[in-house]
PDB file of C-alpha atoms in Angstrom:
ATOM      1  CA  THR E   1       0.088  -0.036  -0.042  1.00 92.00           C
ATOM      2  CA  PHE E   2       1.404   3.304  -1.159  1.00 95.00           C
ATOM      3  CA  VAL E   3       0.613   6.789   0.390  1.00 94.00           C
ATOM      4  CA  SER E   4      -1.515   8.744  -2.355  1.00 94.00           C
ATOM      5  CA  GLY E   5      -2.257  11.751  -0.194  1.00 91.00           C
ATOM      6  CA  LEU E   6      -1.649  13.700   2.955  1.00 90.00           C
ATOM      7  CA  ARG E   7      -3.965  16.209   4.535  1.00 89.00           C
ATOM      8  CA  VAL E   8      -4.450  18.174   7.734  1.00 90.00           C
ATOM      9  CA  GLU E   9      -7.990  19.267   8.536  1.00 90.00           C
ATOM     10  CA  GLY E  10      -9.420  21.460  11.306  1.00 87.00           C
ATOM     11  CA  ILE E  11      -6.854  24.314  11.284  1.00 79.00           C
ATOM     12  CA  VAL E  12      -6.687  27.230   8.713  1.00 61.00           C
ATOM     13  CA  GLN E  13      -2.915  27.065   8.014  1.00 65.00           C
ATOM     14  CA  ASP E  14      -2.273  23.356   7.532  1.00 59.00           C
ATOM     15  CA  GLU E  15       0.587  23.675   5.045  1.00 66.00           C
ATOM     16  CA  PRO E  16       3.356  23.996   7.640  1.00 75.00           C
ATOM     17  CA  LEU E  17       1.901  21.002   9.472  1.00 79.00           C
ATOM     18  CA  VAL E  18       1.946  18.800   6.425  1.00 79.00           C
ATOM     19  CA  HIS E  19       5.621  19.439   6.094  1.00 81.00           C
ATOM     20  CA  LEU E  20       6.085  17.786   9.403  1.00 85.00           C
ATOM     21  CA  ALA E  21       4.915  14.384   7.995  1.00 85.00           C
ATOM     22  CA  THR E  22       7.625  11.634   7.971  1.00 85.00           C
ATOM     23  CA  LEU E  23       5.217   9.860   5.668  1.00 86.00           C
ATOM     24  CA  LYS E  24       5.982  10.841   2.045  1.00 87.00           C
ATOM     25  CA  LEU E  25       3.773  10.702  -1.064  1.00 89.00           C
ATOM     26  CA  GLY E  26       4.398   7.641  -3.163  1.00 92.00           C
ATOM     27  CA  SER E  27       6.178   5.819  -0.409  1.00 93.00           C
ATOM     28  CA  PRO E  28       4.913   2.632   1.320  1.00 95.00           C
ATOM     29  CA  PHE E  29       2.395   3.199   4.097  1.00 95.00           C
ATOM     30  CA  ASN E  30       4.029   2.787   7.443  1.00 94.00           C
ATOM     31  CA  ALA E  31       1.913   2.995  10.677  1.00 93.00           C
ATOM     32  CA  VAL E  32       4.837   3.923  12.909  1.00 94.00           C
ATOM     33  CA  GLU E  33       5.628   6.887  10.530  1.00 93.00           C
ATOM     34  CA  GLU E  34       1.954   7.903  10.561  1.00 93.00           C
ATOM     35  CA  GLU E  35       1.909   8.121  14.394  1.00 94.00           C
ATOM     36  CA  ASN E  36       5.222   9.761  14.494  1.00 93.00           C
ATOM     37  CA  THR E  37       3.686  12.458  12.207  1.00 92.00           C
ATOM     38  CA  ARG E  38       0.566  12.765  14.385  1.00 93.00           C
ATOM     39  CA  LEU E  39       2.788  13.348  17.434  1.00 93.00           C
ATOM     40  CA  ALA E  40       4.959  15.941  15.593  1.00 91.00           C
ATOM     41  CA  ILE E  41       1.799  17.865  14.507  1.00 91.00           C
ATOM     42  CA  ALA E  42       0.413  17.866  18.111  1.00 91.00           C
ATOM     43  CA  ARG E  43       3.829  18.938  19.516  1.00 90.00           C
ATOM     44  CA  LYS E  44       4.111  21.815  16.980  1.00 90.00           C
ATOM     45  CA  LEU E  45       0.595  23.055  17.811  1.00 91.00           C
ATOM     46  CA  GLN E  46       1.665  22.930  21.593  1.00 89.00           C
ATOM     47  CA  GLN E  47       4.751  25.007  20.734  1.00 89.00           C
ATOM     48  CA  GLU E  48       2.405  27.621  19.197  1.00 89.00           C
ATOM     49  CA  GLY E  49       0.244  28.060  22.224  1.00 92.00           C
ATOM     50  CA  TYR E  50      -2.453  25.394  21.547  1.00 92.00           C
ATOM     51  CA  LEU E  51      -1.796  23.455  24.825  1.00 92.00           C
ATOM     52  CA  PHE E  52      -5.052  21.391  24.385  1.00 93.00           C
ATOM     53  CA  ALA E  53      -4.638  20.328  20.752  1.00 92.00           C
ATOM     54  CA  ARG E  54      -5.856  16.953  19.818  1.00 93.00           C
ATOM     55  CA  VAL E  55      -4.807  15.305  16.519  1.00 94.00           C
ATOM     56  CA  VAL E  56      -6.485  12.051  15.324  1.00 95.00           C
ATOM     57  CA  ASP E  57      -5.314  10.334  12.165  1.00 94.00           C
ATOM     58  CA  ALA E  58      -7.606   8.435   9.677  1.00 94.00           C
ATOM     59  CA  GLU E  59      -6.634   6.199   6.757  1.00 94.00           C
ATOM     60  CA  LEU E  60      -8.716   6.207   3.543  1.00 95.00           C
ATOM     61  CA  PHE E  61      -7.789   3.176   1.553  1.00 95.00           C
ATOM     62  CA  THR E  62      -8.764   2.567  -1.925  1.00 94.00           C
ATOM     63  CA  PRO E  63     -11.040  -0.338  -2.547  1.00 95.00           C
ATOM     64  CA  ASP E  64      -8.092  -2.486  -3.709  1.00 95.00           C
ATOM     65  CA  HIS E  65      -5.922  -1.320  -0.758  1.00 93.00           C
ATOM     66  CA  THR E  66      -3.063  -0.427  -2.915  1.00 95.00           C
ATOM     67  CA  GLN E  67      -3.181   3.339  -2.052  1.00 95.00           C
ATOM     68  CA  VAL E  68      -4.005   5.153   1.126  1.00 96.00           C
ATOM     69  CA  ASN E  69      -4.902   8.905   1.705  1.00 95.00           C
ATOM     70  CA  VAL E  70      -3.853   9.869   5.342  1.00 94.00           C
ATOM     71  CA  VAL E  71      -5.997  12.567   6.960  1.00 94.00           C
ATOM     72  CA  TYR E  72      -4.911  14.319  10.181  1.00 93.00           C
ATOM     73  CA  LYS E  73      -8.016  15.869  11.901  1.00 94.00           C
ATOM     74  CA  VAL E  74      -6.983  18.682  14.332  1.00 93.00           C
ATOM     75  CA  THR E  75      -9.053  19.939  17.320  1.00 93.00           C
ATOM     76  CA  PRO E  76      -6.694  22.926  18.358  1.00 90.00           C
ATOM     77  CA  GLY E  77      -8.616  24.159  21.405  1.00 91.00           C
ATOM     78  CA  PRO E  78      -7.993  27.629  22.688  1.00 93.00           C
ATOM     79  CA  LEU E  79      -4.701  29.535  22.273  1.00 93.00           C
ATOM     80  CA  VAL E  80      -3.349  29.492  25.903  1.00 96.00           C
ATOM     81  CA  HIS E  81      -1.463  32.263  27.648  1.00 97.00           C
ATOM     82  CA  VAL E  82       0.442  32.105  30.991  1.00 97.00           C
ATOM     83  CA  ARG E  83      -1.662  33.894  33.527  1.00 97.00           C
ATOM     84  CA  SER E  84       0.723  33.760  36.474  1.00 97.00           C
ATOM     85  CA  VAL E  85       3.765  31.672  37.651  1.00 97.00           C
ATOM     86  CA  ILE E  86       3.368  29.892  41.084  1.00 97.00           C
ATOM     87  CA  VAL E  87       6.520  28.657  42.706  1.00 97.00           C
ATOM     88  CA  ARG E  88       6.447  25.850  45.203  1.00 96.00           C
ATOM     89  CA  GLY E  89       8.969  23.886  47.188  1.00 93.00           C
ATOM     90  CA  ASN E  90      11.718  26.494  47.633  1.00 93.00           C
ATOM     91  CA  GLU E  91      12.710  26.564  51.362  1.00 90.00           C
ATOM     92  CA  HIS E  92      16.076  28.406  50.925  1.00 88.00           C
ATOM     93  CA  THR E  93      16.203  29.582  47.313  1.00 90.00           C
ATOM     94  CA  ARG E  94      14.824  32.884  46.585  1.00 90.00           C
ATOM     95  CA  GLU E  95      11.926  33.035  44.195  1.00 93.00           C
ATOM     96  CA  SER E  96      13.596  35.523  42.040  1.00 93.00           C
ATOM     97  CA  VAL E  97      16.417  32.919  41.363  1.00 92.00           C
ATOM     98  CA  ILE E  98      13.740  30.520  40.126  1.00 95.00           C
ATOM     99  CA  ARG E  99      11.788  33.072  38.169  1.00 95.00           C
ATOM    100  CA  SER E 100      15.024  34.179  36.359  1.00 94.00           C
ATOM    101  CA  GLY E 101      15.509  30.480  35.044  1.00 94.00           C
ATOM    102  CA  LEU E 102      12.257  30.440  33.391  1.00 97.00           C
ATOM    103  CA  ALA E 103      11.714  30.780  29.622  1.00 96.00           C
ATOM    104  CA  LEU E 104       7.959  31.511  30.124  1.00 95.00           C
ATOM    105  CA  GLN E 105       6.628  34.701  31.862  1.00 95.00           C
ATOM    106  CA  PRO E 106       3.103  35.854  32.565  1.00 96.00           C
ATOM    107  CA  GLY E 107       1.365  37.077  29.243  1.00 96.00           C
ATOM    108  CA  ASP E 108       3.527  34.590  27.176  1.00 96.00           C
ATOM    109  CA  LEU E 109       1.828  32.033  24.869  1.00 94.00           C
ATOM    110  CA  PHE E 110       2.225  28.644  26.377  1.00 93.00           C
ATOM    111  CA  ASP E 111       4.989  26.704  24.625  1.00 92.00           C
ATOM    112  CA  GLN E 112       5.906  23.101  25.731  1.00 89.00           C
ATOM    113  CA  GLU E 113       9.501  23.495  24.402  1.00 91.00           C
ATOM    114  CA  LYS E 114       9.889  26.548  26.689  1.00 95.00           C
ATOM    115  CA  VAL E 115       8.609  24.547  29.617  1.00 95.00           C
ATOM    116  CA  ASP E 116      11.239  21.914  28.925  1.00 94.00           C
ATOM    117  CA  LEU E 117      13.989  24.532  28.578  1.00 96.00           C
ATOM    118  CA  SER E 118      12.939  26.046  31.850  1.00 97.00           C
ATOM    119  CA  GLU E 119      13.329  22.640  33.548  1.00 97.00           C
ATOM    120  CA  ARG E 120      16.772  22.279  32.030  1.00 96.00           C
ATOM    121  CA  HIS E 121      17.894  25.772  33.125  1.00 95.00           C
ATOM    122  CA  LEU E 122      16.715  25.254  36.628  1.00 96.00           C
ATOM    123  CA  LEU E 123      18.378  21.928  36.991  1.00 94.00           C
ATOM    124  CA  ALA E 124      21.724  23.284  35.597  1.00 92.00           C
ATOM    125  CA  LEU E 125      21.869  25.594  38.530  1.00 91.00           C
ATOM    126  CA  GLY E 126      22.853  22.621  40.403  1.00 87.00           C
ATOM    127  CA  ILE E 127      20.890  23.507  43.638  1.00 89.00           C
ATOM    128  CA  PHE E 128      17.802  21.388  42.864  1.00 92.00           C
ATOM    129  CA  SER E 129      17.363  17.578  42.792  1.00 93.00           C
ATOM    130  CA  ARG E 130      14.013  17.694  41.072  1.00 96.00           C
ATOM    131  CA  VAL E 131      12.260  20.474  38.896  1.00 97.00           C
ATOM    132  CA  GLU E 132       8.756  20.250  37.433  1.00 97.00           C
ATOM    133  CA  VAL E 133       7.277  22.969  35.401  1.00 96.00           C
ATOM    134  CA  ARG E 134       3.704  22.478  34.317  1.00 95.00           C
ATOM    135  CA  PRO E 135       0.352  24.115  33.782  1.00 94.00           C
ATOM    136  CA  LEU E 136      -2.027  24.033  36.723  1.00 94.00           C
ATOM    137  CA  ASP E 137      -5.277  22.129  36.276  1.00 90.00           C
ATOM    138  CA  LEU E 138      -4.809  20.393  32.821  1.00 87.00           C
ATOM    139  CA  ASP E 139      -8.302  18.893  33.136  1.00 89.00           C
ATOM    140  CA  HIS E 140      -9.961  22.222  32.413  1.00 91.00           C
ATOM    141  CA  GLU E 141      -9.388  23.952  28.973  1.00 92.00           C
ATOM    142  CA  ALA E 142      -9.044  27.664  29.208  1.00 93.00           C
ATOM    143  CA  PRO E 143      -7.389  30.498  27.428  1.00 95.00           C
ATOM    144  CA  GLU E 144      -5.163  31.366  30.460  1.00 96.00           C
ATOM    145  CA  LYS E 145      -3.385  28.872  32.649  1.00 95.00           C
ATOM    146  CA  ASP E 146      -1.195  29.285  35.761  1.00 96.00           C
ATOM    147  CA  LEU E 147       2.321  27.831  35.397  1.00 96.00           C
ATOM    148  CA  VAL E 148       3.435  25.818  38.452  1.00 97.00           C
ATOM    149  CA  VAL E 149       7.259  25.368  39.143  1.00 97.00           C
ATOM    150  CA  GLU E 150       7.905  22.676  41.768  1.00 97.00           C
ATOM    151  CA  VAL E 151      11.379  22.348  43.133  1.00 96.00           C
ATOM    152  CA  ASP E 152      13.169  20.019  45.539  1.00 94.00           C
ATOM    153  CA  GLU E 153      16.174  21.668  46.908  1.00 91.00           C
ATOM    154  CA  ARG E 154      19.547  19.655  47.247  1.00 84.00           C
ATOM    155  CA  ALA E 155      21.219  19.300  50.450  1.00 77.00           C
ATOM    156  CA  ARG E 156      22.929  22.785  51.124  1.00 62.00           C
ATOM    157  CA  THR E 157      26.227  21.436  52.788  1.00 67.00           C
ATOM    158  CA  ASP E 158      28.515  18.756  51.507  1.00 66.00           C
ATOM    159  CA  ILE E 159      31.398  17.476  53.764  1.00 74.00           C
ATOM    160  CA  VAL E 160      34.118  15.238  52.447  1.00 78.00           C
ATOM    161  CA  ALA E 161      36.799  13.760  54.703  1.00 81.00           C
ATOM    162  CA  SER E 162      39.592  11.483  54.020  1.00 83.00           C
ATOM    163  CA  LEU E 163      42.684   9.985  55.744  1.00 83.00           C
ATOM    164  CA  GLY E 164      45.792   8.805  54.202  1.00 85.00           C
ATOM    165  CA  GLY E 165      49.523   8.707  54.617  1.00 82.00           C
ATOM    166  CA  SER E 166      52.857   7.888  53.248  1.00 81.00           C
ATOM    167  CA  LEU E 167      56.201   6.635  54.494  1.00 82.00           C
ATOM    168  CA  VAL E 168      57.821   9.949  53.574  1.00 84.00           C
ATOM    169  CA  ASP E 169      55.220  12.403  54.787  1.00 83.00           C
ATOM    170  CA  GLY E 170      53.530  10.391  57.512  1.00 84.00           C
ATOM    171  CA  PRO E 171      49.801  10.524  58.215  1.00 87.00           C
ATOM    172  CA  ARG E 172      47.507  13.007  56.417  1.00 86.00           C
ATOM    173  CA  ALA E 173      43.941  14.202  56.952  1.00 83.00           C
ATOM    174  CA  TYR E 174      41.749  16.049  54.667  1.00 75.00           C
ATOM    175  CA  LEU E 175      38.548  17.846  55.208  1.00 71.00           C
ATOM    176  CA  GLU E 176      36.440  19.940  52.932  1.00 73.00           C
ATOM    177  CA  ALA E 177      32.977  21.689  53.401  1.00 64.00           C
ATOM    178  CA  ASN E 178      30.991  23.255  50.533  1.00 68.00           C
ATOM    179  CA  ARG E 179      27.955  25.295  51.267  1.00 60.00           C
ATOM    180  CA  ALA E 180      25.634  25.432  48.347  1.00 69.00           C
ATOM    181  CA  ASN E 181      22.961  27.906  47.647  1.00 65.00           C
ATOM    182  CA  LEU E 182      24.492  30.564  49.671  1.00 56.00           C
ATOM    183  CA  PHE E 183      21.973  33.273  50.868  1.00 61.00           C
ATOM    184  CA  GLY E 184      19.358  31.566  48.531  1.00 63.00           C
ATOM    185  CA  LEU E 185      21.033  32.951  45.570  1.00 67.00           C
ATOM    186  CA  GLY E 186      22.354  29.784  44.079  1.00 65.00           C
ATOM    187  CA  LEU E 187      25.885  30.647  44.887  1.00 60.00           C
ATOM    188  CA  GLU E 188      28.339  28.314  46.340  1.00 62.00           C
ATOM    189  CA  ALA E 189      31.195  28.630  49.056  1.00 50.00           C
TER     190      ALA E 189
END
């Protein structure tokens, strides 16, 4: 069975979405590539602010099953903006340090790629063991969503001790203490 057509329905500007297809016209039909294309379309719509976009694929086979026309039906839902940012879990870290690591601010279009980038930025600070950035109340479709940033802070003090020795220098002791997230600013001493 060969792919004879690709179409996206339900959204006005479908041309850029069709270009995301890994299925190619004239190539053999592949269900895995069909699913990959569906996921790529949904991901692209979420990057453009359609947080609740749903994409369903359908195959329209010719009577002899030698050709198939693949249709992706899109229900975009509302265009979603960030209403506010809620920070949770920070006991020692200043909220301003966390907010400065976010790629999304109130008023921005919701973008899943920027959510992922925000998580990576905050983890790269080295002061959190876990970071989760997500919209609040995903069960309810709305044009504005609060963005929740939940963090678990790492232990603030690391102590390293070691003992050793040699025949020339004799016994040795080593002690090192590091204080992370100094003054809640993400600094280290």
